[in-house]
PDB file of C-alpha atoms in Angstrom:
ATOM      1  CA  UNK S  11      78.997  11.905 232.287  1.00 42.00           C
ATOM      2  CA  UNK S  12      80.069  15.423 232.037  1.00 43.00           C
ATOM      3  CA  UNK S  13      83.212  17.466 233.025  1.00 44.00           C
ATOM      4  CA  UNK S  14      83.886  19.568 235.753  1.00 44.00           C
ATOM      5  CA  UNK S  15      81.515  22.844 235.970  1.00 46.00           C
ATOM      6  CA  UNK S  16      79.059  20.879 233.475  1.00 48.00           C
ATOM      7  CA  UNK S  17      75.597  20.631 234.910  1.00 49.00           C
ATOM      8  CA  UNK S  18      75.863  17.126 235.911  1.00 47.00           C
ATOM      9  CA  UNK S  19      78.467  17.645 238.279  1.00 45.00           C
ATOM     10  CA  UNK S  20      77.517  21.553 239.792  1.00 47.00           C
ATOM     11  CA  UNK S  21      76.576  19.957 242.854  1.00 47.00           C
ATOM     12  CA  UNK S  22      79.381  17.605 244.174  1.00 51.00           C
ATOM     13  CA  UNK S  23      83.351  17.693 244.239  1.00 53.00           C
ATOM     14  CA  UNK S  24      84.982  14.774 242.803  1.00 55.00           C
ATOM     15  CA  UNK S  25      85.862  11.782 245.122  1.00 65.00           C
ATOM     16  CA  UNK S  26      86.022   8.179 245.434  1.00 77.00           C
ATOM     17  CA  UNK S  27      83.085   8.113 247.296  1.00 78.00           C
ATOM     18  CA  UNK S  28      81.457  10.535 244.956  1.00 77.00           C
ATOM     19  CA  UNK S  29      82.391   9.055 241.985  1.00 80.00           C
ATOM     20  CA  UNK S  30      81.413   5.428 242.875  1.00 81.00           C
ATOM     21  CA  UNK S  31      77.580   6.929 243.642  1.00 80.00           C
ATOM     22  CA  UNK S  32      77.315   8.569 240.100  1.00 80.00           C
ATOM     23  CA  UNK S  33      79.189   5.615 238.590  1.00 83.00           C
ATOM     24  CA  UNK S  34      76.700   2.900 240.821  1.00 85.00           C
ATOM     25  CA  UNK S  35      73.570   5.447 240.065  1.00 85.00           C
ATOM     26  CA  UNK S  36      74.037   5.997 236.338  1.00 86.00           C
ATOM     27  CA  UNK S  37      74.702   2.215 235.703  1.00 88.00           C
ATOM     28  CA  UNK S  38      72.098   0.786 238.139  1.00 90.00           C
ATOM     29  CA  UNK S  39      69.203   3.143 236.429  1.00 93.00           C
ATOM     30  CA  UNK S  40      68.449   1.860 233.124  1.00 93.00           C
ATOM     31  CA  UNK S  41      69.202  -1.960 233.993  1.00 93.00           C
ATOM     32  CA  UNK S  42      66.342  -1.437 236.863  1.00 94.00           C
ATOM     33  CA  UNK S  43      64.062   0.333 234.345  1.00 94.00           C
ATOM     34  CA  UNK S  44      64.408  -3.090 232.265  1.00 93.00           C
ATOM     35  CA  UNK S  45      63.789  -5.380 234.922  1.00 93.00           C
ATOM     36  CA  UNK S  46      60.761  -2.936 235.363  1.00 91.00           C
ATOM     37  CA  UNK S  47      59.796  -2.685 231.658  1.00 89.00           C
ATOM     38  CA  UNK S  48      59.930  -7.100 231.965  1.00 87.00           C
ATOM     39  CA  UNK S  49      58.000  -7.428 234.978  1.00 84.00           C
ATOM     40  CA  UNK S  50      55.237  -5.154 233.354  1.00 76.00           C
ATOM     41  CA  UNK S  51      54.823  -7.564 230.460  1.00 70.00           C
ATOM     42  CA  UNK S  52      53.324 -10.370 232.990  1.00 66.00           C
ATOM     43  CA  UNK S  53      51.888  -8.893 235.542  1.00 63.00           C
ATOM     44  CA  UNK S  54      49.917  -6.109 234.260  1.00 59.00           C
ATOM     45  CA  UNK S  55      47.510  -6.414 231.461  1.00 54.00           C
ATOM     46  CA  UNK S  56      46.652  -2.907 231.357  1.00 60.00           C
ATOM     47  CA  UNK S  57      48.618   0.241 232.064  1.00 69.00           C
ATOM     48  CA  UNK S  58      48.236   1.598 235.548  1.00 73.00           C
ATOM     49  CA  UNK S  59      47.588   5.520 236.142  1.00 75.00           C
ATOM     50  CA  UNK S  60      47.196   7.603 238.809  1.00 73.00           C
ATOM     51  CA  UNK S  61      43.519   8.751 239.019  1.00 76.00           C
ATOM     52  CA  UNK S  62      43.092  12.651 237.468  1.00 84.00           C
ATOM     53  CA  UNK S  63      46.410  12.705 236.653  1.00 84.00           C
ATOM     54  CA  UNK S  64      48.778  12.586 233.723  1.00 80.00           C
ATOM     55  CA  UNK S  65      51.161  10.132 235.550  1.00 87.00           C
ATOM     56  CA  UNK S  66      51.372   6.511 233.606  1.00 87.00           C
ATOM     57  CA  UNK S  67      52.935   3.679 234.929  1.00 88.00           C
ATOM     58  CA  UNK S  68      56.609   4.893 232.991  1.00 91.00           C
ATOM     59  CA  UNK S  69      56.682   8.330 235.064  1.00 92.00           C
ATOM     60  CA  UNK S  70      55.623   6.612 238.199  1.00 90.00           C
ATOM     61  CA  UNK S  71      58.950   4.279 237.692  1.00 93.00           C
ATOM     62  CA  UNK S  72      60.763   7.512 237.800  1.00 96.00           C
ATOM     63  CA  UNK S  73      59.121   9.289 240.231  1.00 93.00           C
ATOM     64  CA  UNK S  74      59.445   6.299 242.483  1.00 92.00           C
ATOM     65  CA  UNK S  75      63.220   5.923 241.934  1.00 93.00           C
ATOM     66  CA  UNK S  76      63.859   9.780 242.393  1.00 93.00           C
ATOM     67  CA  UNK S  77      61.414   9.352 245.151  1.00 89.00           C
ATOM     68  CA  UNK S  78      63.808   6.665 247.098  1.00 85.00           C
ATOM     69  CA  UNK S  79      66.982   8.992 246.442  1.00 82.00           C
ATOM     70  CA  UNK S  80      65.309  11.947 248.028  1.00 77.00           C
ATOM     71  CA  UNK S  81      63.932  10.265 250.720  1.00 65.00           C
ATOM     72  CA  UNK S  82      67.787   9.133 251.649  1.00 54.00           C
ATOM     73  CA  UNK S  83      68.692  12.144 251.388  1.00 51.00           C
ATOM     74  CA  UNK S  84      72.328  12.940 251.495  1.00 49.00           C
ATOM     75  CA  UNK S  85      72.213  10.967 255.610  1.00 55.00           C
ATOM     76  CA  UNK S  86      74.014   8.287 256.793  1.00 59.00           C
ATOM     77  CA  UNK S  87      71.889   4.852 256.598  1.00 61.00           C
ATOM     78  CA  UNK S  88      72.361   1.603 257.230  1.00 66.00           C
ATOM     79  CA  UNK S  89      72.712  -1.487 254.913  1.00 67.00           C
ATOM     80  CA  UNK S  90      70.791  -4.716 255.831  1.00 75.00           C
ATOM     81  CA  UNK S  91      74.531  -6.050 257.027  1.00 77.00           C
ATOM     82  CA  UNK S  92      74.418  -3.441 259.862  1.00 72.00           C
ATOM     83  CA  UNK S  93      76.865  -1.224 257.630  1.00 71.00           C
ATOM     84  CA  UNK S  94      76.285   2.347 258.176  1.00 65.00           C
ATOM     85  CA  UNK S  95      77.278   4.513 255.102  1.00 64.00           C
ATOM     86  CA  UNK S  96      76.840   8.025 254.029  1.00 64.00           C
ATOM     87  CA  UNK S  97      75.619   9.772 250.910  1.00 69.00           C
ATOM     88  CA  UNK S  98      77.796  12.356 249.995  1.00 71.00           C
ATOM     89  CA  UNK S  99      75.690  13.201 246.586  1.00 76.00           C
ATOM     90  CA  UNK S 100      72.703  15.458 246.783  1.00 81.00           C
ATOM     91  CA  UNK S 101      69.720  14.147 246.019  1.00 83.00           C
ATOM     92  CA  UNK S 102      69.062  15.901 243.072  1.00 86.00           C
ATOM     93  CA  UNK S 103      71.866  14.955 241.286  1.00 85.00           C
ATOM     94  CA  UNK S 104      71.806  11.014 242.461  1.00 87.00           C
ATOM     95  CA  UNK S 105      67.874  11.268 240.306  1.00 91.00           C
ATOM     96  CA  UNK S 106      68.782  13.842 237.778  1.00 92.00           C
ATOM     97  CA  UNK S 107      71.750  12.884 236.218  1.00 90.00           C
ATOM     98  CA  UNK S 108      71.253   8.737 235.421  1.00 93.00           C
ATOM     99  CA  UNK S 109      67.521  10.040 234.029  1.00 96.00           C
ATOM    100  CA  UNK S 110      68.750  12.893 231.622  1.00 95.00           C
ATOM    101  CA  UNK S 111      70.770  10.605 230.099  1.00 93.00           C
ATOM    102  CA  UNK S 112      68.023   8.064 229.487  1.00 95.00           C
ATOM    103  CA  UNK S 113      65.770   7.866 226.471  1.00 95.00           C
ATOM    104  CA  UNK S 114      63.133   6.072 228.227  1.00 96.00           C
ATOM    105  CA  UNK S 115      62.913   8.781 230.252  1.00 97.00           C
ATOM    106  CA  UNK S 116      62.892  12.052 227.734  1.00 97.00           C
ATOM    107  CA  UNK S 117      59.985  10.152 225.840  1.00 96.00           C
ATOM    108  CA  UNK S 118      58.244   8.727 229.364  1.00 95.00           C
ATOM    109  CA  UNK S 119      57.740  12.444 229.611  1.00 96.00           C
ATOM    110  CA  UNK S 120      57.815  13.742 226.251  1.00 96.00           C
ATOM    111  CA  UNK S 121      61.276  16.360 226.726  1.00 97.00           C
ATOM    112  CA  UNK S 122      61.642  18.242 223.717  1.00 96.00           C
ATOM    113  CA  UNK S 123      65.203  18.635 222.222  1.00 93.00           C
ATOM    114  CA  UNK S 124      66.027  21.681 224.318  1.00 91.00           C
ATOM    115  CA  UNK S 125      64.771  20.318 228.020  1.00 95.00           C
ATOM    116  CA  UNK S 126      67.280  20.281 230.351  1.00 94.00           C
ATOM    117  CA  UNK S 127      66.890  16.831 231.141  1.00 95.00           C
ATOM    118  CA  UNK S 128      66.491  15.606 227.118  1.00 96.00           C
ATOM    119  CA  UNK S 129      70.664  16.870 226.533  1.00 94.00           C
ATOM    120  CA  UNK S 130      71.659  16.122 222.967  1.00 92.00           C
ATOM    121  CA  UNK S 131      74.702  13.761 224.396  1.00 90.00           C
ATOM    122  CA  UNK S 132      73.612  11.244 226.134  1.00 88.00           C
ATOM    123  CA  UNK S 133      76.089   8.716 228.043  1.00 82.00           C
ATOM    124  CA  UNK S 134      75.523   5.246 228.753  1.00 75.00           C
ATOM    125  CA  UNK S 135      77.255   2.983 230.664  1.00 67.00           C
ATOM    126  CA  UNK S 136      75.530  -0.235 228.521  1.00 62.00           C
TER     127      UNK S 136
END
């Protein structure tokens, strides 16, 4: 995923609790964008869009996973269990770094080869 200093990890110091979040973020991201890309094939027949807006049913996956990182924020919350736990990632790194190393999501949004979030290594976990 990167090295220390590297833009993927700027943001957080390395620890257990860190490094399970980027390892349970960068693996979760693409197997969820299947499940998405599956459910898709049967239950919509045509692609959805947001009205006057260049936003297809791809970047709203995206924006709607970045969208449930940022609104966790970097707080404590609480599992379903009753389990309180705490983020210690920011949110921009918990969206940013899983997505830059997708394909999926370079073309969703058509990154050119020298976009920050397009980097010519890509990592997968898969």
């Amino acid at each position: 995923m990167g090295t220390t200093g590297s833009p993927s990890f700027r943001h957080a110091p390395a620890t257990d609790t860190a490094d399970a979040e980027r390892f349970s973020d960068f693996a979760l991201a693409p197997v969820l964008y299947a499940a998405f890309l599956r459910s898709r094939v049967t239950t919509l027949s045509a692609d959805v869009r947001l009205p006057d807006l260049d936003v297809d049913a791809r970047k709203l996956f995206f924006l709607a996973y970045c969208l449930m990182l940022c609104s966790a924020g970097a707080a404590d919350f609480e599992d379903e269990a009753g389990t309180r736990w705490h983020s210690v990632l920011n949110p921009e790194q918990r969206c940013n770094v899983p997505l830059m190393h997708m394909v999926q999501f370079a073309s969703a949004f058509s990154c050119t080869h020298d976009d920050y979030m397009n980097p010519p290594k890509r990592c997968s976990f898969w």
